[in-house]
mmCIF file of C-alpha atoms and ligand atoms in Angstrom:
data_model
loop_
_atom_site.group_PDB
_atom_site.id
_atom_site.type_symbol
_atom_site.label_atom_id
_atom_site.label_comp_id
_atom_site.label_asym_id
_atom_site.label_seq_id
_atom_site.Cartn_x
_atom_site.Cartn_y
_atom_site.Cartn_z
ATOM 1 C CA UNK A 1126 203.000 -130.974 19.359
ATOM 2 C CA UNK A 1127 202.858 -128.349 22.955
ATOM 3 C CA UNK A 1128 206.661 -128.975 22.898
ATOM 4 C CA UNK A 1129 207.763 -128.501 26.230
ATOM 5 C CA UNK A 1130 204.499 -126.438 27.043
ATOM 6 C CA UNK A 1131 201.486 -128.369 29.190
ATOM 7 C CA UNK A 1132 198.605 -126.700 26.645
ATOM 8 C CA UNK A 1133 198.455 -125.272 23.257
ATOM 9 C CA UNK A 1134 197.810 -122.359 23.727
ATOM 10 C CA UNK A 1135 200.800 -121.863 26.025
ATOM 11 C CA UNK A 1136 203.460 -122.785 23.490
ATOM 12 C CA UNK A 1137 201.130 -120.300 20.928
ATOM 13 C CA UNK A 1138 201.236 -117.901 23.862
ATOM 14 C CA UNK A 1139 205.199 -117.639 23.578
ATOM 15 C CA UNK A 1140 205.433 -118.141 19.968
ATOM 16 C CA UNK A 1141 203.889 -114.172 19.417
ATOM 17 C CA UNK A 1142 207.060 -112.971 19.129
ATOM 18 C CA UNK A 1143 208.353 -115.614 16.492
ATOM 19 C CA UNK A 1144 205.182 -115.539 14.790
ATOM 20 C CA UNK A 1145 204.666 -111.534 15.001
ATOM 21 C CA UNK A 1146 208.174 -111.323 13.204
ATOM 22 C CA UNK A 1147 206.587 -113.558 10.065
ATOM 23 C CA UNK A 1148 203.939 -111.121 10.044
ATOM 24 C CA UNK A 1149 206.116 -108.032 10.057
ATOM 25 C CA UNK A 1150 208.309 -109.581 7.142
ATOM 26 C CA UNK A 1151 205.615 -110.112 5.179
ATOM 27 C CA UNK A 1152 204.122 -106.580 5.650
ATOM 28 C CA UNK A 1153 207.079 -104.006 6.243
ATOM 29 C CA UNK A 1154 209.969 -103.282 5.345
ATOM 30 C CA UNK A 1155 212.506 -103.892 8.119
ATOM 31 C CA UNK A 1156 215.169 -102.194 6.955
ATOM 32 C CA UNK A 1157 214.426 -98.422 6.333
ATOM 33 C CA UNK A 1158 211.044 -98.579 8.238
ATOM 34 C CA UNK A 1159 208.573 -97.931 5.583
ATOM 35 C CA UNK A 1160 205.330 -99.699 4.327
ATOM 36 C CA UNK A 1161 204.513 -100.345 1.064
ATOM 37 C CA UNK A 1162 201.561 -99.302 -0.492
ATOM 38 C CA UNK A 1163 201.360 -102.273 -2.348
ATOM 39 C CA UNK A 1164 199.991 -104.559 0.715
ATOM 40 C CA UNK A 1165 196.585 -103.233 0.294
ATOM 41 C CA UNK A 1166 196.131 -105.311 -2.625
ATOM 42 C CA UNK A 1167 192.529 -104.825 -4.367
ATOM 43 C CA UNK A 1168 191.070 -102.476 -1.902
ATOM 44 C CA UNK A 1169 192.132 -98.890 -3.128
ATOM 45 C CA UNK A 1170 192.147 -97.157 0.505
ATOM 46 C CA UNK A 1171 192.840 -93.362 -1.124
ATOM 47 C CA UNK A 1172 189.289 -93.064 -2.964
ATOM 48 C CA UNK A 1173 187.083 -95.020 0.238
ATOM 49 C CA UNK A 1174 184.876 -92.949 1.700
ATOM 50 C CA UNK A 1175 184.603 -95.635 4.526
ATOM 51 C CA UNK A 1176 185.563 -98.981 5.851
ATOM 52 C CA UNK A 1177 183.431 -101.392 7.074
ATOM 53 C CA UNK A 1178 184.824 -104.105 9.204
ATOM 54 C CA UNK A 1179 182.608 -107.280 10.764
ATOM 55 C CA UNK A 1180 184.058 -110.000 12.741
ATOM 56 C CA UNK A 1181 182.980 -112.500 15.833
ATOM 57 C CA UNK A 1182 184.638 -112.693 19.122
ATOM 58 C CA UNK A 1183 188.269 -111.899 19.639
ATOM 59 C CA UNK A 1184 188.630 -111.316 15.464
ATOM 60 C CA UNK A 1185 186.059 -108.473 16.271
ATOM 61 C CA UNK A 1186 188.082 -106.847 19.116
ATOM 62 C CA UNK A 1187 191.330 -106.964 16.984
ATOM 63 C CA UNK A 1188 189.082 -105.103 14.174
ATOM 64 C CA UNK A 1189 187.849 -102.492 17.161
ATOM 65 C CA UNK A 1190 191.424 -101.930 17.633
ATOM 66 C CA UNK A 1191 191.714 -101.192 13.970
ATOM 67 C CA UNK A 1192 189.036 -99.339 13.644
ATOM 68 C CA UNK A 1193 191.446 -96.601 16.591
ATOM 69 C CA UNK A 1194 193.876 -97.127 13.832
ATOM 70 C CA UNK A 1195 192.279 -96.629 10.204
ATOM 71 C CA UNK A 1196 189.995 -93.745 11.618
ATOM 72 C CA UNK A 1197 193.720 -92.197 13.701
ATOM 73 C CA UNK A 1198 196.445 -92.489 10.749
ATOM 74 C CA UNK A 1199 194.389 -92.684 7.803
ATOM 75 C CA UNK A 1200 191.498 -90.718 8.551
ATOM 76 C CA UNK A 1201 188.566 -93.574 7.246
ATOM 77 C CA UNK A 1202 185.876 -93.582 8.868
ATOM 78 C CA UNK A 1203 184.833 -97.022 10.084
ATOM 79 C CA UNK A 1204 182.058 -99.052 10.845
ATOM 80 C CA UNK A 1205 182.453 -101.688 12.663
ATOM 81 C CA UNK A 1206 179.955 -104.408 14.072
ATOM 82 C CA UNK A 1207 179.813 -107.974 15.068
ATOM 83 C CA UNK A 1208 179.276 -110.743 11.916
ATOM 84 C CA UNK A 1209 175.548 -111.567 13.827
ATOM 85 C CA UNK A 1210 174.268 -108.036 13.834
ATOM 86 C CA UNK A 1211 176.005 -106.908 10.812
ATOM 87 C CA UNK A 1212 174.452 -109.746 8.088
ATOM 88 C CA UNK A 1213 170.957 -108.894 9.317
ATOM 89 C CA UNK A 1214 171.214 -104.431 10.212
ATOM 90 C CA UNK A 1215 170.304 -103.420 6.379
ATOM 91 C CA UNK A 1216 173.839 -101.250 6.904
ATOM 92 C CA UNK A 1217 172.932 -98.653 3.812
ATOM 93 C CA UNK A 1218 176.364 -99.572 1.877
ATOM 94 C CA UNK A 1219 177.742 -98.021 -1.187
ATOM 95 C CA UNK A 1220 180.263 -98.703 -3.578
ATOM 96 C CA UNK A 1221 182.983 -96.193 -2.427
ATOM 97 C CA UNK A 1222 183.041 -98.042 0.722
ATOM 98 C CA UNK A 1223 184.998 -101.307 1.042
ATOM 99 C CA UNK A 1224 185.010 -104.028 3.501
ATOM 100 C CA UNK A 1225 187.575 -106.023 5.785
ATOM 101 C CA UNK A 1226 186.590 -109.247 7.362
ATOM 102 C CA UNK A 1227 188.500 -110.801 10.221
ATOM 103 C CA UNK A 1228 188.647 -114.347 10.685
ATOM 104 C CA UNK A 1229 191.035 -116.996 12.487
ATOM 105 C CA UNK A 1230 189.883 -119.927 10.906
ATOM 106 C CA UNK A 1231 187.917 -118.163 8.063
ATOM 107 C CA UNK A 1232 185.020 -119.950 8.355
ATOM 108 C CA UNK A 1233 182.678 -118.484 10.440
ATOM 109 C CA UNK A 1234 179.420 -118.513 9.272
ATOM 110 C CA UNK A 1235 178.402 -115.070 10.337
ATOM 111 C CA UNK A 1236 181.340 -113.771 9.401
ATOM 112 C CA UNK A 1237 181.493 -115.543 5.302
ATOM 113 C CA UNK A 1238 177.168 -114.465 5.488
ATOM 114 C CA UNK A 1239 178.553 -110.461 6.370
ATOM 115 C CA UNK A 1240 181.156 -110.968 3.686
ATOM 116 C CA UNK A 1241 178.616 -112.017 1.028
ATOM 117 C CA UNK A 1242 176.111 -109.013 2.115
ATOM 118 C CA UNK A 1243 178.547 -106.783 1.025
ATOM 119 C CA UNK A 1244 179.308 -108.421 -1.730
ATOM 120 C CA UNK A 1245 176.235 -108.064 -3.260
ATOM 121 C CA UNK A 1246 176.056 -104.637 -2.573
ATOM 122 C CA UNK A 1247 179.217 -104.507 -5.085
ATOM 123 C CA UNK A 1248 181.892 -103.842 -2.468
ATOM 124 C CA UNK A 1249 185.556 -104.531 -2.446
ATOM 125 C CA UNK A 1250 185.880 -106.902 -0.172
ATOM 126 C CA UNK A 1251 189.103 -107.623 1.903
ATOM 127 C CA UNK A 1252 189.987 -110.678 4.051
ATOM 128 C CA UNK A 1253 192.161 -110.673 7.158
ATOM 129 C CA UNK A 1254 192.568 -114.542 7.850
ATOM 130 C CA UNK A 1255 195.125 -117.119 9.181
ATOM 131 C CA UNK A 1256 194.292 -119.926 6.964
ATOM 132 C CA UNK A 1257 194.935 -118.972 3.726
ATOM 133 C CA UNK A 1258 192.557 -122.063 1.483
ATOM 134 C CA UNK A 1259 189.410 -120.681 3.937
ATOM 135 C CA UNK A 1260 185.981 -120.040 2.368
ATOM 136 C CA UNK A 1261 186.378 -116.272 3.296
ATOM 137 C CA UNK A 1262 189.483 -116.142 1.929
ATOM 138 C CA UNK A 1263 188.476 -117.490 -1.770
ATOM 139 C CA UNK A 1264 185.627 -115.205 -1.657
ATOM 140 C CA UNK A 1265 187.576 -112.061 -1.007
ATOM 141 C CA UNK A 1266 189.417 -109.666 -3.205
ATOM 142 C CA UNK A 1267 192.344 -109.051 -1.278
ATOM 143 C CA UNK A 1268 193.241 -111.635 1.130
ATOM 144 C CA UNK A 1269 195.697 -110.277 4.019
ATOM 145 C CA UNK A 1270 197.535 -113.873 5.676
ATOM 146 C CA UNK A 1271 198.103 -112.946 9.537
ATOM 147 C CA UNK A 1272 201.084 -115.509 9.097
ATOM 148 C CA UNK A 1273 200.440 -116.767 12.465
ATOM 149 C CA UNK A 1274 200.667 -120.597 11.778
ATOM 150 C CA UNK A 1275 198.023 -123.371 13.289
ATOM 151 C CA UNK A 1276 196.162 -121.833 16.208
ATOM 152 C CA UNK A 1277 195.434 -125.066 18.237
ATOM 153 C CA UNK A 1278 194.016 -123.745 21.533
ATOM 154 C CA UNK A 1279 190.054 -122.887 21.464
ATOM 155 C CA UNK A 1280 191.325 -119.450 23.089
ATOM 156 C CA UNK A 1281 192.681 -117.267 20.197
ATOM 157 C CA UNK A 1282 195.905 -115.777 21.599
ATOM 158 C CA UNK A 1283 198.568 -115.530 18.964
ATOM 159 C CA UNK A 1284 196.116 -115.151 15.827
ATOM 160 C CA UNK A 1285 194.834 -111.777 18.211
ATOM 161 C CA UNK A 1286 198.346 -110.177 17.967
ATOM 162 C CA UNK A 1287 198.640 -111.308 14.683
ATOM 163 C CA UNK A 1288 195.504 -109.962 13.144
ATOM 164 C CA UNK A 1289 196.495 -106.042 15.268
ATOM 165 C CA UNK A 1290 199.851 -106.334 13.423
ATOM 166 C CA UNK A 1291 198.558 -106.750 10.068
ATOM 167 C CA UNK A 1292 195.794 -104.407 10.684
ATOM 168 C CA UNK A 1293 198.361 -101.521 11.857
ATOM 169 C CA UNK A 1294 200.592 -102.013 8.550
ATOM 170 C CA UNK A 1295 197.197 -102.018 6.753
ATOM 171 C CA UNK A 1296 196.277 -98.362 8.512
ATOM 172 C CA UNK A 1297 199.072 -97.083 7.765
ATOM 173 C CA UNK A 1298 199.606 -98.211 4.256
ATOM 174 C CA UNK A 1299 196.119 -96.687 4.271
ATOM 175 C CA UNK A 1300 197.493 -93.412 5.994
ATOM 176 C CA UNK A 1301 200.817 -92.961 3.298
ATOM 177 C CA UNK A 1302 197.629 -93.460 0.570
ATOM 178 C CA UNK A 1303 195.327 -90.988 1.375
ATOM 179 C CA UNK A 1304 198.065 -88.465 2.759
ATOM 180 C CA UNK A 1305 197.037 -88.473 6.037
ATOM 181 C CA UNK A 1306 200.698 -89.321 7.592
ATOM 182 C CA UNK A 1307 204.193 -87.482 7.042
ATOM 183 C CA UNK A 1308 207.343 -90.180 5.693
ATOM 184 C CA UNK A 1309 208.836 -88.966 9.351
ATOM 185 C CA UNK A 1310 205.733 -90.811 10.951
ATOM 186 C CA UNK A 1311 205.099 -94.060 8.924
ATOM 187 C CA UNK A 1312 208.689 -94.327 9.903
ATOM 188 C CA UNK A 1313 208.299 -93.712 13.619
ATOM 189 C CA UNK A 1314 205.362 -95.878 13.128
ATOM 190 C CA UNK A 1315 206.947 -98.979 11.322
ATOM 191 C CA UNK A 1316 209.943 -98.245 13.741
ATOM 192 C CA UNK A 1317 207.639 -99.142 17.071
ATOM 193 C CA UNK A 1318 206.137 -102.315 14.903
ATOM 194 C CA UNK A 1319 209.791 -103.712 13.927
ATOM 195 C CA UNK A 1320 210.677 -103.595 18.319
ATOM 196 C CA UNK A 1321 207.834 -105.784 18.753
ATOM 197 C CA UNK A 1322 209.090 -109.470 19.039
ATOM 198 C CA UNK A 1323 212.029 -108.420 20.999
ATOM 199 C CA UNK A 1324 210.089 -106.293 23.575
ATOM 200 C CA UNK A 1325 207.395 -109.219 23.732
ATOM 201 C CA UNK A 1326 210.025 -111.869 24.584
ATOM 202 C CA UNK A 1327 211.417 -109.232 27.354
ATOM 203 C CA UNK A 1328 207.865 -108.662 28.919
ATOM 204 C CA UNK A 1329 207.431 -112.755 28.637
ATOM 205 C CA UNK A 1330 209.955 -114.090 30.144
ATOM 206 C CA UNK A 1331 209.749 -110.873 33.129
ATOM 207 C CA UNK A 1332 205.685 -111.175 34.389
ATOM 208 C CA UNK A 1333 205.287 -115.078 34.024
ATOM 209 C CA UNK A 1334 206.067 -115.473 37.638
ATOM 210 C CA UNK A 1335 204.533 -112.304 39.096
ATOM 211 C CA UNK A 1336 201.070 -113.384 36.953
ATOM 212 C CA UNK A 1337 201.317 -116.784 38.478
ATOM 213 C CA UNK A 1338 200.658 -115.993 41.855
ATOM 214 C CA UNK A 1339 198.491 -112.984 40.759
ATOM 215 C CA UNK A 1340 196.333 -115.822 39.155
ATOM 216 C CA UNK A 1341 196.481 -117.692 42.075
ATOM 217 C CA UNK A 1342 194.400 -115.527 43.737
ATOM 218 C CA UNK A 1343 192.333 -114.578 41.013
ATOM 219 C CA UNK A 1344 191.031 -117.762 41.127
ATOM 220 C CA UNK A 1345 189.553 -117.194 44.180
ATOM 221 C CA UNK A 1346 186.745 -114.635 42.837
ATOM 222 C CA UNK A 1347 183.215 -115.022 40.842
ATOM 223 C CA UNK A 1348 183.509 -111.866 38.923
ATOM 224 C CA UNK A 1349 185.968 -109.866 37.336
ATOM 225 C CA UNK A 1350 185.797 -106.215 35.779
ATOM 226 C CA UNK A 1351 188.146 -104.856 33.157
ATOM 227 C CA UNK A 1352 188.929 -101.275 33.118
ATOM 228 C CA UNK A 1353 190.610 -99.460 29.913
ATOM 229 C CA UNK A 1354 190.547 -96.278 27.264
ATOM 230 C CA UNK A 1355 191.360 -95.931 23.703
ATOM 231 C CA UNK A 1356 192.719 -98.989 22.009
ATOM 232 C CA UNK A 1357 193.283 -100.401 25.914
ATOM 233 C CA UNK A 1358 189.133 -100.057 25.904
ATOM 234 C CA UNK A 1359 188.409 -102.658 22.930
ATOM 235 C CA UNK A 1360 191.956 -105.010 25.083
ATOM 236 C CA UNK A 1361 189.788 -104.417 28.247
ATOM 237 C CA UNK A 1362 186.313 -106.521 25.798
ATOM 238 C CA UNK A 1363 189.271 -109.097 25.396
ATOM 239 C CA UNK A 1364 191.049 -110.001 28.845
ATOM 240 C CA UNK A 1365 186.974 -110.419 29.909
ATOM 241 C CA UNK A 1366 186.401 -112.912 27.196
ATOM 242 C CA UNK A 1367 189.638 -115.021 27.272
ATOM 243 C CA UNK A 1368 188.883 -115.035 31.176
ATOM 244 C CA UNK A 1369 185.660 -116.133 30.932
ATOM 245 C CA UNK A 1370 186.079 -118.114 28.064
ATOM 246 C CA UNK A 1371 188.600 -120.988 29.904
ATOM 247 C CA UNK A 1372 188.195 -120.035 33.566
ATOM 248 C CA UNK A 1373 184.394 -119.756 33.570
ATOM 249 C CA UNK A 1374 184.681 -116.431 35.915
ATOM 250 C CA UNK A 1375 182.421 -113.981 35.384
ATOM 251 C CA UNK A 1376 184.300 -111.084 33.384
ATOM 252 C CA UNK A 1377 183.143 -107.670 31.882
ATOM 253 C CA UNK A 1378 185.292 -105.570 29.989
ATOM 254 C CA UNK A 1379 184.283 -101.636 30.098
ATOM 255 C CA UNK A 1380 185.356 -98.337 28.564
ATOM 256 C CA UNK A 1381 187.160 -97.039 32.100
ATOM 257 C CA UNK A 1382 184.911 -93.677 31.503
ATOM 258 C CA UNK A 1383 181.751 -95.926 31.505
ATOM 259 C CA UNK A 1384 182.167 -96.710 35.111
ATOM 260 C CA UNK A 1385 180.042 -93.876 36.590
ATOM 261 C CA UNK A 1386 177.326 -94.616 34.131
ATOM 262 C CA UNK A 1387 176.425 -97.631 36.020
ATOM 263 C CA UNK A 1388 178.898 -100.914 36.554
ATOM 264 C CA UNK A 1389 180.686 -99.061 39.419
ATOM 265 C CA UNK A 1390 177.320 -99.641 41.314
ATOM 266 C CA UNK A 1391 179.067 -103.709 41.596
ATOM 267 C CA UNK A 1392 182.031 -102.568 42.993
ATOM 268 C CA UNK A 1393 183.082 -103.929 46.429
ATOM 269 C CA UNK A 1394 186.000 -105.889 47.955
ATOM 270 C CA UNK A 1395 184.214 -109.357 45.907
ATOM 271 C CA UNK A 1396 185.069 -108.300 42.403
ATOM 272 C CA UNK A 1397 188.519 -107.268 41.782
ATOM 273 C CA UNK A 1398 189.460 -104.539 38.797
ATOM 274 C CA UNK A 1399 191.390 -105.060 36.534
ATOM 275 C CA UNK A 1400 193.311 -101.564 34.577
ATOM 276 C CA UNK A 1401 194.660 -101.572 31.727
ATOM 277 C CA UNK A 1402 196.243 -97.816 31.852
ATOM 278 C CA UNK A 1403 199.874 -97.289 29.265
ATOM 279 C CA UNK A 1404 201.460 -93.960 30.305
ATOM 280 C CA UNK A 1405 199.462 -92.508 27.323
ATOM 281 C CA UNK A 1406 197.068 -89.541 26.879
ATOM 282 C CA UNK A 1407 194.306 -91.438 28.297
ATOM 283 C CA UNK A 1408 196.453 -91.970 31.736
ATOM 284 C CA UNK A 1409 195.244 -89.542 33.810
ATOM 285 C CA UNK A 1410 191.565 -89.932 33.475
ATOM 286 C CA UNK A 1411 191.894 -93.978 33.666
ATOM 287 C CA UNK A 1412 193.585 -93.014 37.027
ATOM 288 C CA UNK A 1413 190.784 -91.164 37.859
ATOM 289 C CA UNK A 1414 188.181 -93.895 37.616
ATOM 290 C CA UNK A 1415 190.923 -96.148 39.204
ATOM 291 C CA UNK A 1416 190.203 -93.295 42.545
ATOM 292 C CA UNK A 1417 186.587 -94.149 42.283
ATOM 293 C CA UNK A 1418 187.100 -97.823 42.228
ATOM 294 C CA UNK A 1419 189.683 -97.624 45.565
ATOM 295 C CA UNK A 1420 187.456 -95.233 47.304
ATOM 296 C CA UNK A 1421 184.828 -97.855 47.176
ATOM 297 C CA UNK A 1422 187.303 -100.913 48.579
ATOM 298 C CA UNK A 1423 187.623 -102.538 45.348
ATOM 299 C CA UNK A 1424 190.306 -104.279 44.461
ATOM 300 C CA UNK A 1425 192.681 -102.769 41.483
ATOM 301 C CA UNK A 1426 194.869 -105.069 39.503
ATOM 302 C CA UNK A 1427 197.009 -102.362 37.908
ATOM 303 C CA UNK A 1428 198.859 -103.203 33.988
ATOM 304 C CA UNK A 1429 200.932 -100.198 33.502
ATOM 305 C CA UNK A 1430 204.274 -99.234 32.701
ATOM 306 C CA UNK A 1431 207.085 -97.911 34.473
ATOM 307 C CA UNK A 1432 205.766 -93.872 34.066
ATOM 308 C CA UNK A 1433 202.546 -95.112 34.607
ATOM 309 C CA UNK A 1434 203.410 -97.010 37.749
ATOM 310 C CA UNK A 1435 205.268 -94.325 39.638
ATOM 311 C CA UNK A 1436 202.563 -91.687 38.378
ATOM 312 C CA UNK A 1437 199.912 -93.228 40.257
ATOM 313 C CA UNK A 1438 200.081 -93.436 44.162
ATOM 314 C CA UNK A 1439 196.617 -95.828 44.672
ATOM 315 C CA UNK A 1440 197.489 -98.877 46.661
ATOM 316 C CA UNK A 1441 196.774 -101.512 44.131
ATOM 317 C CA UNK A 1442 196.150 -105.726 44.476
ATOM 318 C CA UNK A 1443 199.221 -106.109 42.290
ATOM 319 C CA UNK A 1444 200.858 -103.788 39.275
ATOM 320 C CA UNK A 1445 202.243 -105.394 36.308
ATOM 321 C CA UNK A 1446 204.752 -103.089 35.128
ATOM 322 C CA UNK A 1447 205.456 -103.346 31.561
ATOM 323 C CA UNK A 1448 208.074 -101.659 29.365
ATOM 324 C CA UNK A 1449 207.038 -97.913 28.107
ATOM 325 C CA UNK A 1450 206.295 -98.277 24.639
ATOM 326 C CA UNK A 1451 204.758 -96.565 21.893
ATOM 327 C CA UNK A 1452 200.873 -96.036 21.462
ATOM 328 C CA UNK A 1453 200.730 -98.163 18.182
ATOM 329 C CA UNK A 1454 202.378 -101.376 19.768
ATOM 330 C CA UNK A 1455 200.652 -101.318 23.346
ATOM 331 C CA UNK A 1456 197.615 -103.233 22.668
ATOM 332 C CA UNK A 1457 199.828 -106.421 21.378
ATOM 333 C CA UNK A 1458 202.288 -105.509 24.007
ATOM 334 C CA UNK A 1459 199.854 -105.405 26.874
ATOM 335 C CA UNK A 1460 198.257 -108.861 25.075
ATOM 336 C CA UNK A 1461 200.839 -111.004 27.027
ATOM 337 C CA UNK A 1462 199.766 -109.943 30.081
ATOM 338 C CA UNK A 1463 196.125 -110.015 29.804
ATOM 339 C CA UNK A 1464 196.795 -113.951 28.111
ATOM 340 C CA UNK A 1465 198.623 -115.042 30.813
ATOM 341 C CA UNK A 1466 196.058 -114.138 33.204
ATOM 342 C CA UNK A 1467 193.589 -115.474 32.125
ATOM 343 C CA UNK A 1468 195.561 -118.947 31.596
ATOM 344 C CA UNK A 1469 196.934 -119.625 34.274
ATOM 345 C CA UNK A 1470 193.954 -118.522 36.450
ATOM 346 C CA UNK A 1471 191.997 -121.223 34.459
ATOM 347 C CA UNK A 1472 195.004 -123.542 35.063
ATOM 348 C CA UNK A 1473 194.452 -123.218 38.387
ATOM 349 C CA UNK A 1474 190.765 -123.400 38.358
ATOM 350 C CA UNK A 1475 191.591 -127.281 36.725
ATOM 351 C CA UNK A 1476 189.366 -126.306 33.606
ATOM 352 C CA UNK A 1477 190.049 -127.912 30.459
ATOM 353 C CA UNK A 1478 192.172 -125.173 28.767
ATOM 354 C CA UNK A 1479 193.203 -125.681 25.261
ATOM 355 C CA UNK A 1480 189.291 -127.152 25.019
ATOM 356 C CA UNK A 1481 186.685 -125.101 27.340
ATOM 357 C CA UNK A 1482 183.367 -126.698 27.655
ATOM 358 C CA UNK A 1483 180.797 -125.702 25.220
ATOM 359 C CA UNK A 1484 182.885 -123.840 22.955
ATOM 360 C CA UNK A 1485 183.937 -124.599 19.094
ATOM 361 C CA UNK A 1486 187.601 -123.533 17.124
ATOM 362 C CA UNK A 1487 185.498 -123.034 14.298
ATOM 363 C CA UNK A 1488 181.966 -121.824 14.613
ATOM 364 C CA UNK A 1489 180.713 -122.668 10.923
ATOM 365 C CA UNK A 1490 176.675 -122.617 12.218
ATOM 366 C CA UNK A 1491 174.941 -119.640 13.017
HETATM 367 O O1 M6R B 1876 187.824 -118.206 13.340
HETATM 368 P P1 M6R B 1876 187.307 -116.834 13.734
HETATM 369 O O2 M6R B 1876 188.411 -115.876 14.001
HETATM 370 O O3 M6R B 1876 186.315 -116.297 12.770
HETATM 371 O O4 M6R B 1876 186.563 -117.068 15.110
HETATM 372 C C1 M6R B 1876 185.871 -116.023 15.731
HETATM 373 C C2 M6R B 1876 185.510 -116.360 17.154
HETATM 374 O O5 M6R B 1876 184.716 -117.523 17.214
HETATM 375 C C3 M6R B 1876 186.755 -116.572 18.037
HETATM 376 O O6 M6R B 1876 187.609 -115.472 18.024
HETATM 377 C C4 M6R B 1876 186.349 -116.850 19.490
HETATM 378 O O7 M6R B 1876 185.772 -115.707 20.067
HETATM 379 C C5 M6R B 1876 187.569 -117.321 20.281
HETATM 380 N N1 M6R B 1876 187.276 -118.562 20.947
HETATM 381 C C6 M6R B 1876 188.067 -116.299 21.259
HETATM 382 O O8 M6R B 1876 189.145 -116.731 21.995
#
């Protein structure tokens, strides 16, 4: 049922903050901001030496994200590939490593034939999965529920933001573990998770209108380039695919300080550029490569916040100005945005949205 939404993934669009407080429930405690150890289950995070995390398409960018996180807070080391290259690399593995597997549906064959490599290398394996009876969840030690409910759409959207918030409790159950993080900051920390649904339905119901007409016009274009650092880098991968995924526009996502090192030779008034740029430590040198991107008449589709927005001079396409938030919550936060985008360009492109040609919910072949 889209309930009074025209696609699925519309209604599961606005149900992130709804489902994002299930999540937090289940993982945090709400009340005096801390995290209990507990959550981690099987996978003993204060002995690992390293974490190895595999995944396929957006599951694997939430797990990038994670990796910021686990290797930030807690101070493990991850590696981190995608389910295709990781079942087949001969990754040297030992047993004081474990491994986390990220899956929607949890039965991605890539993804269950990673899970199984490690396996037999006599890991610990964890699962990070929305349904709950999946094949990768029954063949995992510790199985972490992203509480998200049915994902209908083909374009993962609220089982993304689901996956970062379970991954972020995980880091920094991981962090309290190993003694990486003070009581003072897994409090600050759980703090900025617990503002989450409210801020989301703010920044929901404030850009829908402003990202309408901004898709409008993106639908005008044949290519698209996506601009970000730090955890903004691995959200920069994702607005590319959920834009090409149900628009069919050509989309690259970059690592903003990657533009020199060849994509900025495709910049011109034809491909517009999209920055994802929080007021954060990064901001300045984003801003930077946004300088080299306007001094070559491209066209800059600014997602920033209110610091961030009257920081930067540059004449931009549009700037969607978000709320200023903390570090740990920005890449769900700035999720809305980069969702809506992409859906409603594809809306009005007249694609078939919840069901994009040649593309499966559940990819159980290779
Ligand atoms: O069910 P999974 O999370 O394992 O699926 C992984 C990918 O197939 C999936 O995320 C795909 O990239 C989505 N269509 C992205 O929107």
């Amino acid at each position: 049922d889209k309930g009074n939404h025209r696609h699925f993934m519309e209604k599961e669009i606005y149900e992130q903050p709804e489902v994002i407080s299930h999540a937090l429930a289940h993982y945090v405690d709400l009340g005096d901001h801390t995290v209990e150890t507990s959550i981690c289950g099987a996978i003993d995070f204060a002995s690992l030496r390293s974490l190895a995390i595999s995944a396929c398409g957006t599951a694997y960018l939430s797990g990038l994200i994670g990796k910021y996180w686990f290797e930030r807070y807690a101070r493990l080391p991850v590696e981190i590939d995608v389910a295709s290259e990781f079942r087949y690399r001969e990754i040297p593995l030992a047993k004081d490593q474990a491994a986390l597997f990220i899956s929607q549906s949890g039965e991605t064959a890539d993804t269950l034939a990673s899970l199984r490599y490690c396996q037999e290398a006599g890991l610990k394996i964890g699962a990070v999965v929305n349904v709950k009876e999946s094949t990768i969840a029954r063949e995992s030690d510790a199985v972490f529920p992203i509480l998200a409910g049915p994902e209908i759409g083909v374009a993962s959207t609220k089982a993304f933001t689901c996956q970062l918030t379970v991954l972020a409790s995980l880091a920094i159950a991981a962090g309290k573990l190993r003694g990486t993080i003070s009581s003072d900051e897994e409090k600050q920390l759980v703090r900025s998770l617990s503002e989450m649904p409210r801020l989301m339905s703010g920044v929901l119901n404030a850009i829908e209108p402003k990202i309408e007409a901004l898709s409008r016009e993106l639908s005008k274009y044949k290519d698209v380039l996506y601009l970000g650092r730090g955890t903004s880098y691995p959200l920069a991968l994702e607005g590319a695919l959920k834009l090409k995924e149900i628009s069919y526009i050509h989309a690259e996502g970059y690592a903003a300080g990657e533009l020199k090192h060849g994509p900025i030779a495709l910049i011109d008034e034809n491909m517009p550029v999209i920055v994802i740029a929080p007021f954060d430590r990064f901001f300045e040198k984003t801003v930077s490569n946004m300088q080299e991107v306007a001094a070559r008449g491209g066209k800059i589709i600014f997602i920033t916040d209110g610091k961030g927005a009257a920081a930067s001079k540059l004449p931009t396409m549009e700037t969607i100005t978000l709320p200023n938030v903390a570090e740990i919550i920005a890449p769900m936060v700035y999720s809305l945005p980069i969702q809506l985008l992409a859906y409603h360009t594809a809306v009005f492109m007249g694609t078939d949205v919840d069901q994009p040609r040649n593309l499966a919910k559940s990819v159980t072949v290779e």
